[in-house]
Coordinates of C-alpha atoms in Angstrom, one line a residue:
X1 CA 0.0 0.0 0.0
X2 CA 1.1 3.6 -0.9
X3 CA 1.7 6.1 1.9
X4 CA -0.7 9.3 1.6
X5 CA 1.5 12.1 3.4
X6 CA -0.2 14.9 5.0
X7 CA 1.3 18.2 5.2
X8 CA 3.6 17.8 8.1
X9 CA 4.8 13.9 7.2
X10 CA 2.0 12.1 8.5
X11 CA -0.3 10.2 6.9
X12 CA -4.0 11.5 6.5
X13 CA -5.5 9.7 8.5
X14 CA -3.6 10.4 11.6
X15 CA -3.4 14.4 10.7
X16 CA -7.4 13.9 10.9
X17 CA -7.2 12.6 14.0
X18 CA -4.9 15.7 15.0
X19 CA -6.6 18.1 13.3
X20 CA -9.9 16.8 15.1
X21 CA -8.4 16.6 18.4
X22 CA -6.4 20.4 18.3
X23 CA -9.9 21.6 16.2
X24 CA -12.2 20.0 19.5
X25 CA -9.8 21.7 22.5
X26 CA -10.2 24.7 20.9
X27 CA -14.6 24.7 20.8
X28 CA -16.5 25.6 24.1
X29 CA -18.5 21.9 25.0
X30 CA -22.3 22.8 24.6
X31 CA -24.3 22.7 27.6
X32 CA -26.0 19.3 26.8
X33 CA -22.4 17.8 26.1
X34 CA -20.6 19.3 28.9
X35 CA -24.0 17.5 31.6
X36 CA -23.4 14.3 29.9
X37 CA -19.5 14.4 29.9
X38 CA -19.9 15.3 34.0
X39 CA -22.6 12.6 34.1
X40 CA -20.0 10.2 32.8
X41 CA -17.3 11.3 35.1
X42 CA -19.4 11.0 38.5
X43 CA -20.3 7.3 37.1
X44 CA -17.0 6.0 36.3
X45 CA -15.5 7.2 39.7
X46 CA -18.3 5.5 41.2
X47 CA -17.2 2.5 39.5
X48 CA -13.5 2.9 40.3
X49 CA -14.0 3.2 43.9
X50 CA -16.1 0.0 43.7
X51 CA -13.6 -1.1 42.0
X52 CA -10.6 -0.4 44.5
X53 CA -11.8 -3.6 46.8
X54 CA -11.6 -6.2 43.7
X55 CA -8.3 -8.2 43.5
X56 CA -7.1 -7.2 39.9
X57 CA -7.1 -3.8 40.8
X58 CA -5.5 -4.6 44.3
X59 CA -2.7 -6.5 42.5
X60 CA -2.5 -3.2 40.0
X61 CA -2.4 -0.4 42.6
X62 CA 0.8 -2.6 44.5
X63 CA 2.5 -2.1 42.0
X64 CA 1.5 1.0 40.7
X65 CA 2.4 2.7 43.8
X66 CA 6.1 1.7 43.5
X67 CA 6.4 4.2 40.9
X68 CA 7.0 7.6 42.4
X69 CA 7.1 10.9 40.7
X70 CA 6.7 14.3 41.0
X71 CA 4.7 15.8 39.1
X72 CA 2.8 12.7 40.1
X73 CA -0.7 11.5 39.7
X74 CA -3.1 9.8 42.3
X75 CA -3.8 6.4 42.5
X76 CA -7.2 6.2 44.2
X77 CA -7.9 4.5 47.5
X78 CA -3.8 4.7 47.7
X79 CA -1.7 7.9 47.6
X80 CA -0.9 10.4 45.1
X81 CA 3.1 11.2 43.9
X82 CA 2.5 8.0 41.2
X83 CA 4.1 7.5 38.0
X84 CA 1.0 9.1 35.9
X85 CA 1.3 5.6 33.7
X86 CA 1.6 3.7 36.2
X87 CA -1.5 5.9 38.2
X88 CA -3.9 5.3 34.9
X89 CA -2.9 1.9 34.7
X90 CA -4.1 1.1 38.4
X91 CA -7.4 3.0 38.2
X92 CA -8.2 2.1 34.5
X93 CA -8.4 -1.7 36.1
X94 CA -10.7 -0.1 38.9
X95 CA -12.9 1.4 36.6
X96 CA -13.2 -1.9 34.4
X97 CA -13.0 -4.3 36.3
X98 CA -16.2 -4.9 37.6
X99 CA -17.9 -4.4 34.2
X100 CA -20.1 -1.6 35.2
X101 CA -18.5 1.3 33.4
X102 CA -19.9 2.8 30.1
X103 CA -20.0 1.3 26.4
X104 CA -20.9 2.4 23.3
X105 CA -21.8 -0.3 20.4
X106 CA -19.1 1.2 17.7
X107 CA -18.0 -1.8 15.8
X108 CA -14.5 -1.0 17.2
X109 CA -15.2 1.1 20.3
X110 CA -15.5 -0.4 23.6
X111 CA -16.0 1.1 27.2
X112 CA -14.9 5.0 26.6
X113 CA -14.8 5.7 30.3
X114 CA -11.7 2.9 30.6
X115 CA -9.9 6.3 29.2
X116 CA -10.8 8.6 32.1
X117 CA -7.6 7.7 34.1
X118 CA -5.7 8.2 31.4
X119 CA -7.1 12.1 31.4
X120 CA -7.4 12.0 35.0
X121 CA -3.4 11.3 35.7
X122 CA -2.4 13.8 32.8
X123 CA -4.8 16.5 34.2
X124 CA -3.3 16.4 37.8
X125 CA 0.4 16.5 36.4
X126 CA -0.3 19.7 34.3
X127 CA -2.9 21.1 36.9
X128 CA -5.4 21.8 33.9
X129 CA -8.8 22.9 34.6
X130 CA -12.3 20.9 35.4
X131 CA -13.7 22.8 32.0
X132 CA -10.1 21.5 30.1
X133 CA -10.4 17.9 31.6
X134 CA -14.0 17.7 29.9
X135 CA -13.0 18.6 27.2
X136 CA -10.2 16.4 26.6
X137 CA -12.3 13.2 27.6
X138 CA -15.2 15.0 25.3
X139 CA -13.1 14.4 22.1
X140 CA -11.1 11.2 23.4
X141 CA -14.8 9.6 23.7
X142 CA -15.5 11.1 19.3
X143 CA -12.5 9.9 18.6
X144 CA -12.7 6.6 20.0
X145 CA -16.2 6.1 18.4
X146 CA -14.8 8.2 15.1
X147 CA -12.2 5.3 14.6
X148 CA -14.6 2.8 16.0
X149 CA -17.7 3.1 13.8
X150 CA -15.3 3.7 10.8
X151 CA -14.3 0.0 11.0
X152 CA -14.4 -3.7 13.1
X153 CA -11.7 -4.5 15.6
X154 CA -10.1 -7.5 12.8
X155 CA -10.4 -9.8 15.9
X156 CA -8.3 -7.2 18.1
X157 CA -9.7 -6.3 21.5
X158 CA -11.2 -3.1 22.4
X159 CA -8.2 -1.2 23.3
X160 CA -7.0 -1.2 19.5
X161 CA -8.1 2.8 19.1
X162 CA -8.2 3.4 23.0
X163 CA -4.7 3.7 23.7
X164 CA -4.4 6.9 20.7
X165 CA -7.6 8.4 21.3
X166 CA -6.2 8.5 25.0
X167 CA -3.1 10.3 23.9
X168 CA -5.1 12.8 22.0
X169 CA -6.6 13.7 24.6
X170 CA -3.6 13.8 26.7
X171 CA -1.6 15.5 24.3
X172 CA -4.3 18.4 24.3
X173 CA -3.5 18.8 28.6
X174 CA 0.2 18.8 27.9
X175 CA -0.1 21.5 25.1
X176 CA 1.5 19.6 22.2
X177 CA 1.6 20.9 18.7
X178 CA 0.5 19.5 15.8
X179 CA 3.0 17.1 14.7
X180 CA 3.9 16.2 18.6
X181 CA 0.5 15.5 18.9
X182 CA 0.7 13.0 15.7
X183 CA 3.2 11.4 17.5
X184 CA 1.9 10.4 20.6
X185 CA -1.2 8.9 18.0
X186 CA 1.8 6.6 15.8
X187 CA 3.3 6.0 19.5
X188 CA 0.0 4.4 20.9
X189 CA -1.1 2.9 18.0
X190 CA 1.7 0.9 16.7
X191 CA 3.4 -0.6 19.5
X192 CA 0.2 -2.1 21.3
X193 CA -2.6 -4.0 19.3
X194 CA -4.4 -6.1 21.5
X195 CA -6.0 -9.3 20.9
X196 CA -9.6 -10.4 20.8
X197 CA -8.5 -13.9 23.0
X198 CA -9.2 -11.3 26.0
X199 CA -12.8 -11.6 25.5
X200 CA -13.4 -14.6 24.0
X201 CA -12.9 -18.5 23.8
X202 CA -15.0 -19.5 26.8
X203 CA -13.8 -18.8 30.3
X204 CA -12.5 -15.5 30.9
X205 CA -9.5 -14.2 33.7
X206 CA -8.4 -11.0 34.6
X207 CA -7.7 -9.2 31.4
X208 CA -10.8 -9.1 30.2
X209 CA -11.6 -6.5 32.7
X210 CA -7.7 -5.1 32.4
X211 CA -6.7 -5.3 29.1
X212 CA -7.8 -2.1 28.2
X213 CA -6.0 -0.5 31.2
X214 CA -2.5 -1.4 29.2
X215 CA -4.0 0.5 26.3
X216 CA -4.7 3.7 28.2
X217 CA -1.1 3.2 30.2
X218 CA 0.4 3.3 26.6
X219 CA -1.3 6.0 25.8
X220 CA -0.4 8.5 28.7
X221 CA 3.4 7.8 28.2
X222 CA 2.9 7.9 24.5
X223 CA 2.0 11.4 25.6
X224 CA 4.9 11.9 27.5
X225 CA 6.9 10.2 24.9
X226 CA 6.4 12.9 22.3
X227 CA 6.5 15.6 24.6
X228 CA 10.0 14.8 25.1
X229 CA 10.7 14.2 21.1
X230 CA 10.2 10.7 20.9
X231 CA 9.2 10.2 17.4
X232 CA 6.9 7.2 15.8
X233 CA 6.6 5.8 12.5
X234 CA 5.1 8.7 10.2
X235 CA 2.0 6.7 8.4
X236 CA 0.8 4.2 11.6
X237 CA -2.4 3.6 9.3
X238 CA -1.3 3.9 5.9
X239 CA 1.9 3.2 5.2
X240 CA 3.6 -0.5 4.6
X241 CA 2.8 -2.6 7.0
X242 CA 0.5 0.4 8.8
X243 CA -2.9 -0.8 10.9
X244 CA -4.4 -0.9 7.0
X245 CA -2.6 -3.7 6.2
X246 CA -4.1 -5.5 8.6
X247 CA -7.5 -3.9 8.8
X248 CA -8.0 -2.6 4.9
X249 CA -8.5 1.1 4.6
X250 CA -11.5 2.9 6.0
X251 CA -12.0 6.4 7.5
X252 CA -12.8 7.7 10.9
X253 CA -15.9 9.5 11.2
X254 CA -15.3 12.8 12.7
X255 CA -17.6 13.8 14.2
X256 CA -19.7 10.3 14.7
X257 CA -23.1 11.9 13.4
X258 CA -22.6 15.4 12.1
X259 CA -25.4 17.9 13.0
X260 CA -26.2 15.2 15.9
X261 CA -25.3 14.1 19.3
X262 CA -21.5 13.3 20.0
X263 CA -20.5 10.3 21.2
X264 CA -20.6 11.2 25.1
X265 CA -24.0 11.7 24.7
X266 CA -24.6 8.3 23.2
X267 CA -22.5 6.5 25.0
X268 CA -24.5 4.1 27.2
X269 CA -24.6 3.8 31.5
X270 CA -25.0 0.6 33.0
X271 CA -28.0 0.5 36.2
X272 CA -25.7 -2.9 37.7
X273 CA -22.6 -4.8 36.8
X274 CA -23.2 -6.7 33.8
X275 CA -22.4 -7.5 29.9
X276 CA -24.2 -5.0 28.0
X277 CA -26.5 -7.6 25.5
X278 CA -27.7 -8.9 28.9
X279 CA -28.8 -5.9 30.5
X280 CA -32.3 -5.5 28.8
X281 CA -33.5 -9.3 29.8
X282 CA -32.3 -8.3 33.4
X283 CA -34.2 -5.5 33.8
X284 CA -37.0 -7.5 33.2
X285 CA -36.4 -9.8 36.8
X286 CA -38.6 -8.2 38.7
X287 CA -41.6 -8.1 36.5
X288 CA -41.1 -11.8 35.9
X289 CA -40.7 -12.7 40.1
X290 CA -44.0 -11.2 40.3
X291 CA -45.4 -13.5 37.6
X292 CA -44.2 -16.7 38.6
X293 CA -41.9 -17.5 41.1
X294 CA -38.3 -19.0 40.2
X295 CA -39.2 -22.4 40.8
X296 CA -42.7 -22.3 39.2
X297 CA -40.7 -21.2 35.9
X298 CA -40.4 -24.9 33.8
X299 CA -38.3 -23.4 30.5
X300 CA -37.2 -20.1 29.5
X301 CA -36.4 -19.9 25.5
X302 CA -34.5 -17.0 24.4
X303 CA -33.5 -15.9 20.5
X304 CA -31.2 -13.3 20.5
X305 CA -28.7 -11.9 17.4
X306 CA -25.5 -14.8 16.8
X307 CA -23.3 -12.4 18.3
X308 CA -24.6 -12.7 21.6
X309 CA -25.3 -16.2 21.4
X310 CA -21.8 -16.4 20.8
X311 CA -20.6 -13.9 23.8
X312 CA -23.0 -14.8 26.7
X313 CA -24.3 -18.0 26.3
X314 CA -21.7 -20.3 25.1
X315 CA -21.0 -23.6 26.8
X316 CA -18.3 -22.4 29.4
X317 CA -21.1 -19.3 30.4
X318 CA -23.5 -22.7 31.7
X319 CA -20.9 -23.2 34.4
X320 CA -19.0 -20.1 35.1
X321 CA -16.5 -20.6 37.7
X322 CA -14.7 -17.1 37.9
X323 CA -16.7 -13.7 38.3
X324 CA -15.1 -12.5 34.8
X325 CA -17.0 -15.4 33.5
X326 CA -20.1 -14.7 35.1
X327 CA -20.7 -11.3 34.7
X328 CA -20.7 -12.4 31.0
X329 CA -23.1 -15.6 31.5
X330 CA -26.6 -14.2 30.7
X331 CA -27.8 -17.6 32.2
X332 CA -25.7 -16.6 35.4
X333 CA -26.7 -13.4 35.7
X334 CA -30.6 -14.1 34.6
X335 CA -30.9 -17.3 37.0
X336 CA -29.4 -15.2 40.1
X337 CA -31.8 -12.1 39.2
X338 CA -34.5 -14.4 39.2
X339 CA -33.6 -15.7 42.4
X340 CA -32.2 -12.5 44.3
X341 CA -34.6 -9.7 42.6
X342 CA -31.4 -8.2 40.7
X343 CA -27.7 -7.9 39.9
X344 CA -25.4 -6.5 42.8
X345 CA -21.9 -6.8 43.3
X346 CA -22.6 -9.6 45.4
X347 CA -23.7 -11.8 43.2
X348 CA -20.1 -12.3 41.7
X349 CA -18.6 -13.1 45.2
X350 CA -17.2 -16.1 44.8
X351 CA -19.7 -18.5 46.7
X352 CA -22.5 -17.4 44.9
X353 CA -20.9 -18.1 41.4
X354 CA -20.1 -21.5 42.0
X355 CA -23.5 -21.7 44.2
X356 CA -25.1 -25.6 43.4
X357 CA -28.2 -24.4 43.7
X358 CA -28.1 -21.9 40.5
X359 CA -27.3 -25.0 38.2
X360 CA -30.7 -26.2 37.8
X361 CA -32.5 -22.8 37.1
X362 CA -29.3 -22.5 34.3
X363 CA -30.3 -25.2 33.3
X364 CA -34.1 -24.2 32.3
X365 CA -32.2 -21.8 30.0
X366 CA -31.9 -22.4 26.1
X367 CA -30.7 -19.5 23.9
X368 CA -31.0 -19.9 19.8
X369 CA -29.9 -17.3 17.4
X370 CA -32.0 -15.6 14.8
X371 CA -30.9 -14.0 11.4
X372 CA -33.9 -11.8 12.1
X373 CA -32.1 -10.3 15.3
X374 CA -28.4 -10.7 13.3
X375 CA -30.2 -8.1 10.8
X376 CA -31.3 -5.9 14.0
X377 CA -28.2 -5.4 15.8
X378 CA -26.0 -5.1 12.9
X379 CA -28.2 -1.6 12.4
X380 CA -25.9 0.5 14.0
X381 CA -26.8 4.3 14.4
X382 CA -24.2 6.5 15.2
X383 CA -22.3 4.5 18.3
X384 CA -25.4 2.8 19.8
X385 CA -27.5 -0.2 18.4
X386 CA -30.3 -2.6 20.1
X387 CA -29.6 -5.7 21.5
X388 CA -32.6 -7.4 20.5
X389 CA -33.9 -10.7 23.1
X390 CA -36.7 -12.2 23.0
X391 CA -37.3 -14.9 26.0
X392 CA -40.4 -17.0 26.1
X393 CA -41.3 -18.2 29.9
X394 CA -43.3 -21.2 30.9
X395 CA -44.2 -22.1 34.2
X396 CA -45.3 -25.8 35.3
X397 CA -49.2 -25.3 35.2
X398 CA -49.0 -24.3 31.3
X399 CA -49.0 -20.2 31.8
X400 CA -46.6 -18.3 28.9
X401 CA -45.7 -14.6 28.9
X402 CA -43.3 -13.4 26.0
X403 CA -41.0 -11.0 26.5
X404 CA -39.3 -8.5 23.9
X405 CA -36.3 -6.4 24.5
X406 CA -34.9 -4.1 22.5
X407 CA -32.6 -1.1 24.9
X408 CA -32.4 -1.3 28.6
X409 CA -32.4 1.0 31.3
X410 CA -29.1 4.0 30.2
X411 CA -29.4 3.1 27.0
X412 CA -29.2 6.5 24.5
X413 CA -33.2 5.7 24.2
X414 CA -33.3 5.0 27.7
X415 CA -30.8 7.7 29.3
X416 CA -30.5 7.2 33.0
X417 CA -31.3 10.3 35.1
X418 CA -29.2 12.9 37.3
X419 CA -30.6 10.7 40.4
X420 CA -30.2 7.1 38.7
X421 CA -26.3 7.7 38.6
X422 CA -26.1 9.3 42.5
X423 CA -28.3 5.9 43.6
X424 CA -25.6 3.8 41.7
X425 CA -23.3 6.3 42.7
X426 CA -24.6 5.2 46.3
X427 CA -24.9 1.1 45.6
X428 CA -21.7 0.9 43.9
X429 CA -19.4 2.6 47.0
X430 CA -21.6 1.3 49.9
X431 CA -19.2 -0.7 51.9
X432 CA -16.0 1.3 50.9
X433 CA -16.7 4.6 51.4
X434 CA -19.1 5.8 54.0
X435 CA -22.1 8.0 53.7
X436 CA -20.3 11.3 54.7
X437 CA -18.2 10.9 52.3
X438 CA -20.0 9.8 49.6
X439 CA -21.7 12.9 49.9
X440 CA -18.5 15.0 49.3
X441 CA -17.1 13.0 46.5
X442 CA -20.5 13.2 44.6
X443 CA -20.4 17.2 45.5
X444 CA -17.0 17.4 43.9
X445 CA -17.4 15.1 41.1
X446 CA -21.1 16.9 39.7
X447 CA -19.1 20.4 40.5
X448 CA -15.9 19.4 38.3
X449 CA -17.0 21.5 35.6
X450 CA -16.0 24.7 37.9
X451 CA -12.9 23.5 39.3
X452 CA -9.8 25.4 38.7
X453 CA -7.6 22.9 39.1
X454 CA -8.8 19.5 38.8
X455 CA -5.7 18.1 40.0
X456 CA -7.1 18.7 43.2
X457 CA -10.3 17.1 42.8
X458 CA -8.6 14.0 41.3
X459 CA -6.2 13.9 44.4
X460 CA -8.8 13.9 47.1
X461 CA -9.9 10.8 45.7
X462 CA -6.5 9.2 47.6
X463 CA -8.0 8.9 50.8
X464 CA -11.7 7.5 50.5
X465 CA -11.9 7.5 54.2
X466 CA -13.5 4.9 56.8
X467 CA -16.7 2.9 55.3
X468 CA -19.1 2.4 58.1
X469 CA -21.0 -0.9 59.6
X470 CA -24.3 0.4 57.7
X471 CA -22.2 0.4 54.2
X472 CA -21.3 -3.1 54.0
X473 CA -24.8 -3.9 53.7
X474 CA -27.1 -4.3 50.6
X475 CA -24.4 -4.1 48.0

């Protein structure tokens, strides 16, 4: 393939991406944009905190904190003075690790908020603004879904386009120029493609809900990188042996939907800690517990799209056995919220995955795919699409109730509201922070967009303080 320079020795593509990123910094976020990005924030610190408490992120915070520096970043729960790498590394793996972050459904997007850290570290270091650090994730989110609607993943994992959307967006809180700022891109992008293996083949481990932190660590020393004149191959997408080699050529969509709403604002929130496709279904559990009671329920049939068959109900999903493999089981996560009355953290302590007693109701579970619900999914609209389920119930004495899903609950159809994220806000750090503070972080974090340095904000998230006797129940 022949390389297509741009005018400062990059290829196109990349001085798009530049152009796009330099062009974004420099435009005020609308009002609409700038609520949604904050919206986002407030969620995925919820999440991280949550997150601090799970062993992956335990095992990625010891060693995080190893890495002094000053300037230094925080690592949260821990201490600040980190590495900023090594900081966005740790909390990346908070924020993802429990599956509760945000998504968007771009063939080649992923879970935009697993770039936050990466911002986070990069804004505490150069002590930008709340307004700048909004900004910054603002077109890190469009140009993550730019580069992810544009084309599929070619069996790579979701990290493929985070880890140079994340030094775009750092790049734009160190104040790099142009052709710095098309290095950091060629940095992240070429020496880190991720593979798909993290996500699928059966039982899952602890990348699956980490592998994306390595992309956004790559991407905040990328940063750094070119800051200091490390330079990158020139045409990371189009020259020999460039990502089109491997991908074929294609072209980001910048913005996602022109004249529409940006990627922040489509990007989806979860209500509880679960695999997107499944989240619909789930929020049909209580509905269904009034109907019939689990053990009254003989068979439940579902047709979904082949995708999903293929994700969430595949053999090794029947008998999950770690909780990275059980947040992805849809007959896991449906038999448990037909038992318990929902999803919680809980229900992926170890005990209750391997629980005997789940098996049979699993079992009850048969899932077909449909080329009727192939063709609906696959209609992708901007960086959101359905998930279309349908689930057929039948209890022992002969009753039936169908059941079709289309979006769930924080979907871009179904946006969760202002107090929907403070309740998750207040489910998903029960038992780690207490209710004083919970209060104070949720001040700080819906205030963020007046803070004049948000370093501060970010660094007040090292001590979480005590959690109390009352917080370490119903999680």
């Amino acid at each position: 393939m022949r390389p297509a320079r741009g005018g400062f020795g990059l290829d196109k593509t990349t001085e798009r991406l530049v152009d796009f990123a330099l062009d974004s910094a420099r435009t005020e976020l609308p009002a609409a944009v700038r609520e949604s990005a904050t919206a986002h924030l407030v969620d995925a610190v919820a999440v991280a905190i949550a997150g601090t408490a799970a062993e992956p992120a335990r095992l990625a915070a010891d060693l995080a904190v190893r890495s002094a520096a000053s300037p230094g970043a925080t690592v949260i729960g821990r201490r600040r003075g980190v590495a900023p790498e090594a900081a966005a590394f740790a909390n990346a793996v908070m924020v993802r690790t429990y599956d509760w972050n945000d998504g968007m459904q771009a063939k080649a997007g992923g879970h935009p908020s697993d770039m936050i850290p990466g911002l986070f570290a990069t804004a505490e270091v150069t002590r930008s603004s709340g307004a700048d650090l909004l900004t910054a994730i603002t077109l890190a989110y469009e140009i993550l879904g730019g580069l992810g609607a544009a084309t599929d993943r070619a069996n790579f994992d979701q990290g493929l386009f985070m880890g140079a959307a994340t030094a775009l967006g750092c790049g734009v809180l160190l104040g790099l120029d142009r052709e710095r700022m098309g290095e950091a891109a060629s940095l992240a992008l070429t020496t880190a493609l991720p593979l798909g293996v993290h996500r699928w083949g059966g039982a899952l481990a602890m990348t699956k809900g980490g592998s994306t932190a390595f992309a956004v660590k790559n991407g905040v020393f990328c940063a750094q990188l070119a800051q200091a004149g490390f330079t990158s191959a020139p045409e990371p997408f189009e020259g020999y042996y460039g990502l089109f080699h491997v991908t074929g050529e294609f072209e980001p969509r910048l913005p996602v939907s022109p004249g529409g709403p940006s990627v922040m604002e489509m990007a989806h929130q979860k209500p509880y800690p679960a695999e997107s496709q499944c989240l619909g279904l789930l929020d049909l559990a209580p509905r269904i517990r009034e109907w019939a009671p689990v053990e009254e329920i003989e068979s439940i049939e579902l047709t979904m799209a082949d995708h999903a068959l293929r994700h969430v109900c595949d053999p090794a999903k029947y008998d999950p056995r770690t909780r990275e493999t059980a947040d992805h089981s849809l007959p896991y996560m449906l038999a448990v919220a037909l038992v318990d009355g929902g999803i919680t953290l809980d229900s992926y302590r170890p005990e209750r995955v391997l629980d005997p007693a789940l098996r049979p109701i699993m079992r009850r579970i048969r899932a077909t795919s449909s080329p009727e619900f192939d063709a609906i999914r696959a209609r992708l609209d901007g960086v959101t699409r359905a998930h279309p389920i349908r689930a057929v119930f039948r209890t022992t004495d002969g009753r039936e109730r169908v059941e079709d899903v289309r979006y769930h609950r924080g979907h871009f159809r179904d946006p969760m509201t202002r107090d929907d994220v403070d309740d998750k806000f207040d489910r998903a750090t029960r038992g780690v922070v207490g209710a004083a503070r919970r209060a104070e972080l949720r001040a700080d974090w819906w205030g963020i967009a007046e803070a004049a340095d948000a370093g501060e904000v970010i660094g007040r998230l090292a001590d979480l303080g005590p959690s109390t006797s009352e917080d370490e129940e119903n999680r």
